[in-house]
Structures are given as structure tokens and as C-alpha cells.
Amino acid sequence: LAKLQSTGVYHTKPFHPEAPGAAEFPEDHWIQCSDEHLVLGMFQNKDNRPYFLTVNSDITEERTSRLTIDSSVSLVERLDRKSGSWEKAYGPAKGKTTLTVKLPPGGGDLFRVTRTK
């Protein structure tokens, strides 16, 4: 994350009552989520390649979130916490537009994105 620039932070409900400026996903964003207790941080590198960090805001329960990806995305890779290597997490298939993310309590995953448009 140190070499990435933050471009936005989005929350699904319920918002923490003290979350300053908690914002829902913009309707026209290329990624959407309606499941509860997810914080999604958006980033980009110096070449404007998008990255996102999914965080389970529930510190008591594991959560599974379904992220809807639009057709401008050709590849999503997840950073493996143990190996430090990027692994394919999503590539559009016949009718597939969803990436499922399972997060431990308070845990998160970093993803990098390849967009075609």
C-alpha cells in the first residue's frame, strides 16, 4: 500500500456511528457490493492501475461478500498474504460477474485490477 495512492473509501451498511464521511458505493462505479460490514478502499499506482482493499468491519464474525464487477474489468488478482505473490481471483467467464471474498473478523485482502476500458 505504501506505493499506492488512495482514491476513495466505500462502506456497506451498517456504518460505524463514528465513521467520518462513510460513503456508500457510487451507483456508476465499476465495482459494487450490497453485503453488510464491508469497507472497500480504492487505490491506484503511479500508472493509474486500480487496486482495492476489502476489509471486514465486523470484528466478531467471518464474513463473505459478493462483489459485482462490470465488463470493463478483465482480471482481478489477490495478493497472497503468505507468499506475497499475486493469484488470479476473477476473470470474466460465461455470465460470471461476481467475485466472492471470504474475510476473517477484522481481516482484509488486497486486490489489483486490469481494466480493458
PDB file of C-alpha atoms in Angstrom:
ATOM      1  CA  LEU A   1       0.000   0.000   0.000  1.00  0.00           C
ATOM      2  CA  ALA A   2       2.947   2.310   0.566  1.00  0.00           C
ATOM      3  CA  LYS A   3       3.374   2.913  -3.186  1.00  0.00           C
ATOM      4  CA  LEU A   4      -0.341   3.342  -3.871  1.00  0.00           C
ATOM      5  CA  GLN A   5      -2.467   6.488  -3.763  1.00  0.00           C
ATOM      6  CA  SER A   6      -5.888   6.359  -2.121  1.00  0.00           C
ATOM      7  CA  THR A   7      -8.731   7.307  -4.469  1.00  0.00           C
ATOM      8  CA  GLY A   8     -11.751   6.535  -2.284  1.00  0.00           C
ATOM      9  CA  VAL A   9     -13.268   4.560   0.572  1.00  0.00           C
ATOM     10  CA  TYR A  10     -16.726   2.986   0.438  1.00  0.00           C
ATOM     11  CA  HIS A  11     -18.775   1.291   3.146  1.00  0.00           C
ATOM     12  CA  THR A  12     -21.687  -1.099   3.152  1.00  0.00           C
ATOM     13  CA  LYS A  13     -24.240  -0.858   5.928  1.00  0.00           C
ATOM     14  CA  PRO A  14     -24.291  -0.760   8.845  1.00  0.00           C
ATOM     15  CA  PHE A  15     -21.896   2.162   9.124  1.00  0.00           C
ATOM     16  CA  HIS A  16     -19.985   2.579  12.347  1.00  0.00           C
ATOM     17  CA  PRO A  17     -21.610   5.573  14.092  1.00  0.00           C
ATOM     18  CA  GLU A  18     -18.242   7.310  14.376  1.00  0.00           C
ATOM     19  CA  ALA A  19     -17.048   6.609  10.817  1.00  0.00           C
ATOM     20  CA  PRO A  20     -16.222  10.058   9.437  1.00  0.00           C
ATOM     21  CA  GLY A  21     -17.595  10.565   5.945  1.00  0.00           C
ATOM     22  CA  ALA A  22     -18.773   6.982   5.486  1.00  0.00           C
ATOM     23  CA  ALA A  23     -19.820   6.761   1.845  1.00  0.00           C
ATOM     24  CA  GLU A  24     -21.832   4.145   0.001  1.00  0.00           C
ATOM     25  CA  PHE A  25     -20.675   2.795  -3.365  1.00  0.00           C
ATOM     26  CA  PRO A  26     -21.456   5.255  -6.189  1.00  0.00           C
ATOM     27  CA  GLU A  27     -24.092   3.737  -8.476  1.00  0.00           C
ATOM     28  CA  ASP A  28     -21.867   4.107 -11.550  1.00  0.00           C
ATOM     29  CA  HIS A  29     -18.710   2.582 -10.013  1.00  0.00           C
ATOM     30  CA  TRP A  30     -17.165  -0.458 -11.755  1.00  0.00           C
ATOM     31  CA  ILE A  31     -17.374  -2.471  -8.523  1.00  0.00           C
ATOM     32  CA  GLN A  32     -20.438  -2.848  -6.298  1.00  0.00           C
ATOM     33  CA  CYS A  33     -21.319  -4.640  -3.070  1.00  0.00           C
ATOM     34  CA  SER A  34     -24.523  -4.730  -1.071  1.00  0.00           C
ATOM     35  CA  ASP A  35     -23.484  -7.226   1.626  1.00  0.00           C
ATOM     36  CA  GLU A  36     -23.074  -5.957   5.186  1.00  0.00           C
ATOM     37  CA  HIS A  37     -19.938  -4.995   7.116  1.00  0.00           C
ATOM     38  CA  LEU A  38     -17.583  -4.356   4.199  1.00  0.00           C
ATOM     39  CA  VAL A  39     -15.189  -1.452   3.797  1.00  0.00           C
ATOM     40  CA  LEU A  40     -13.590  -1.132   0.384  1.00  0.00           C
ATOM     41  CA  GLY A  41     -10.561   1.107  -0.054  1.00  0.00           C
ATOM     42  CA  MET A  42      -9.766   2.132  -3.622  1.00  0.00           C
ATOM     43  CA  PHE A  43      -6.181   2.848  -4.725  1.00  0.00           C
ATOM     44  CA  GLN A  44      -4.105   3.334  -7.846  1.00  0.00           C
ATOM     45  CA  ASN A  45      -0.409   3.070  -8.630  1.00  0.00           C
ATOM     46  CA  LYS A  46       1.712   5.632 -10.492  1.00  0.00           C
ATOM     47  CA  ASP A  47       0.497   4.154 -13.807  1.00  0.00           C
ATOM     48  CA  ASN A  48      -3.165   4.563 -12.720  1.00  0.00           C
ATOM     49  CA  ARG A  49      -3.679   0.815 -12.352  1.00  0.00           C
ATOM     50  CA  PRO A  50      -6.534   0.245  -9.878  1.00  0.00           C
ATOM     51  CA  TYR A  51      -6.212  -1.706  -6.637  1.00  0.00           C
ATOM     52  CA  PHE A  52      -8.732  -2.292  -3.886  1.00  0.00           C
ATOM     53  CA  LEU A  53      -8.575  -3.439  -0.290  1.00  0.00           C
ATOM     54  CA  THR A  54     -11.572  -5.298   1.132  1.00  0.00           C
ATOM     55  CA  VAL A  55     -11.932  -5.194   4.919  1.00  0.00           C
ATOM     56  CA  ASN A  56     -14.436  -6.990   7.130  1.00  0.00           C
ATOM     57  CA  SER A  57     -15.601  -4.279   9.532  1.00  0.00           C
ATOM     58  CA  ASP A  58     -17.156  -6.919  11.802  1.00  0.00           C
ATOM     59  CA  ILE A  59     -14.519  -7.874  14.383  1.00  0.00           C
ATOM     60  CA  THR A  60     -16.608 -10.733  15.787  1.00  0.00           C
ATOM     61  CA  GLU A  61     -17.602 -12.811  12.727  1.00  0.00           C
ATOM     62  CA  GLU A  62     -16.119 -14.074   9.492  1.00  0.00           C
ATOM     63  CA  ARG A  63     -17.976 -12.519   6.550  1.00  0.00           C
ATOM     64  CA  THR A  64     -18.441 -13.499   2.927  1.00  0.00           C
ATOM     65  CA  SER A  65     -19.065 -10.662   0.498  1.00  0.00           C
ATOM     66  CA  ARG A  66     -20.030 -10.806  -3.147  1.00  0.00           C
ATOM     67  CA  LEU A  67     -18.541  -8.061  -5.276  1.00  0.00           C
ATOM     68  CA  THR A  68     -20.206  -7.342  -8.611  1.00  0.00           C
ATOM     69  CA  ILE A  69     -17.658  -6.450 -11.285  1.00  0.00           C
ATOM     70  CA  ASP A  70     -18.590  -4.648 -14.506  1.00  0.00           C
ATOM     71  CA  SER A  71     -17.494  -5.611 -18.013  1.00  0.00           C
ATOM     72  CA  SER A  72     -14.586  -3.140 -18.096  1.00  0.00           C
ATOM     73  CA  VAL A  73     -12.609  -5.486 -15.806  1.00  0.00           C
ATOM     74  CA  SER A  74     -10.691  -8.323 -17.471  1.00  0.00           C
ATOM     75  CA  LEU A  75      -8.718  -9.607 -14.468  1.00  0.00           C
ATOM     76  CA  VAL A  76      -8.633  -9.303 -10.666  1.00  0.00           C
ATOM     77  CA  GLU A  77      -5.691 -10.726  -8.700  1.00  0.00           C
ATOM     78  CA  ARG A  78      -5.437 -11.211  -4.927  1.00  0.00           C
ATOM     79  CA  LEU A  79      -2.199 -10.746  -3.009  1.00  0.00           C
ATOM     80  CA  ASP A  80      -1.446 -13.955  -1.122  1.00  0.00           C
ATOM     81  CA  ARG A  81      -0.580 -12.936   2.450  1.00  0.00           C
ATOM     82  CA  LYS A  82       1.850 -15.817   2.963  1.00  0.00           C
ATOM     83  CA  SER A  83       3.753 -15.960  -0.331  1.00  0.00           C
ATOM     84  CA  GLY A  84       3.478 -12.301  -1.342  1.00  0.00           C
ATOM     85  CA  SER A  85       2.560 -13.346  -4.886  1.00  0.00           C
ATOM     86  CA  TRP A  86      -0.463 -12.332  -6.940  1.00  0.00           C
ATOM     87  CA  GLU A  87      -3.063 -15.035  -7.644  1.00  0.00           C
ATOM     88  CA  LYS A  88      -5.948 -14.873 -10.110  1.00  0.00           C
ATOM     89  CA  ALA A  89      -9.174 -14.220  -8.218  1.00  0.00           C
ATOM     90  CA  TYR A  90     -11.508 -13.233 -11.047  1.00  0.00           C
ATOM     91  CA  GLY A  91     -11.618 -13.304 -14.807  1.00  0.00           C
ATOM     92  CA  PRO A  92     -14.897 -12.915 -16.652  1.00  0.00           C
ATOM     93  CA  ALA A  93     -16.397 -16.219 -17.669  1.00  0.00           C
ATOM     94  CA  LYS A  94     -19.700 -17.049 -19.285  1.00  0.00           C
ATOM     95  CA  GLY A  95     -22.106 -14.817 -17.424  1.00  0.00           C
ATOM     96  CA  LYS A  96     -19.867 -14.581 -14.344  1.00  0.00           C
ATOM     97  CA  THR A  97     -19.755 -11.072 -12.928  1.00  0.00           C
ATOM     98  CA  THR A  98     -19.215 -11.791  -9.229  1.00  0.00           C
ATOM     99  CA  LEU A  99     -16.115 -12.137  -7.058  1.00  0.00           C
ATOM    100  CA  THR A 100     -16.743 -13.809  -3.697  1.00  0.00           C
ATOM    101  CA  VAL A 101     -14.450 -12.699  -0.866  1.00  0.00           C
ATOM    102  CA  LYS A 102     -14.327 -14.520   2.485  1.00  0.00           C
ATOM    103  CA  LEU A 103     -12.746 -12.432   5.242  1.00  0.00           C
ATOM    104  CA  PRO A 104     -11.889 -13.277   8.857  1.00  0.00           C
ATOM    105  CA  PRO A 105     -13.109 -10.960  11.641  1.00  0.00           C
ATOM    106  CA  GLY A 106     -11.459  -7.574  11.074  1.00  0.00           C
ATOM    107  CA  GLY A 107      -9.386  -9.035   8.222  1.00  0.00           C
ATOM    108  CA  GLY A 108      -8.764  -7.802   4.717  1.00  0.00           C
ATOM    109  CA  ASP A 109      -7.410  -8.690   1.281  1.00  0.00           C
ATOM    110  CA  LEU A 110      -5.609  -6.576  -1.313  1.00  0.00           C
ATOM    111  CA  PHE A 111      -6.528  -6.944  -4.992  1.00  0.00           C
ATOM    112  CA  ARG A 112      -5.125  -5.469  -8.197  1.00  0.00           C
ATOM    113  CA  VAL A 113      -7.245  -4.920 -11.265  1.00  0.00           C
ATOM    114  CA  THR A 114      -6.751  -4.991 -15.010  1.00  0.00           C
ATOM    115  CA  ARG A 115      -9.367  -2.995 -16.890  1.00  0.00           C
ATOM    116  CA  THR A 116      -9.908  -3.124 -20.629  1.00  0.00           C
ATOM    117  CA  LYS A 117     -11.842   0.136 -20.968  1.00  0.00           C
TER     118      LYS A 117
END
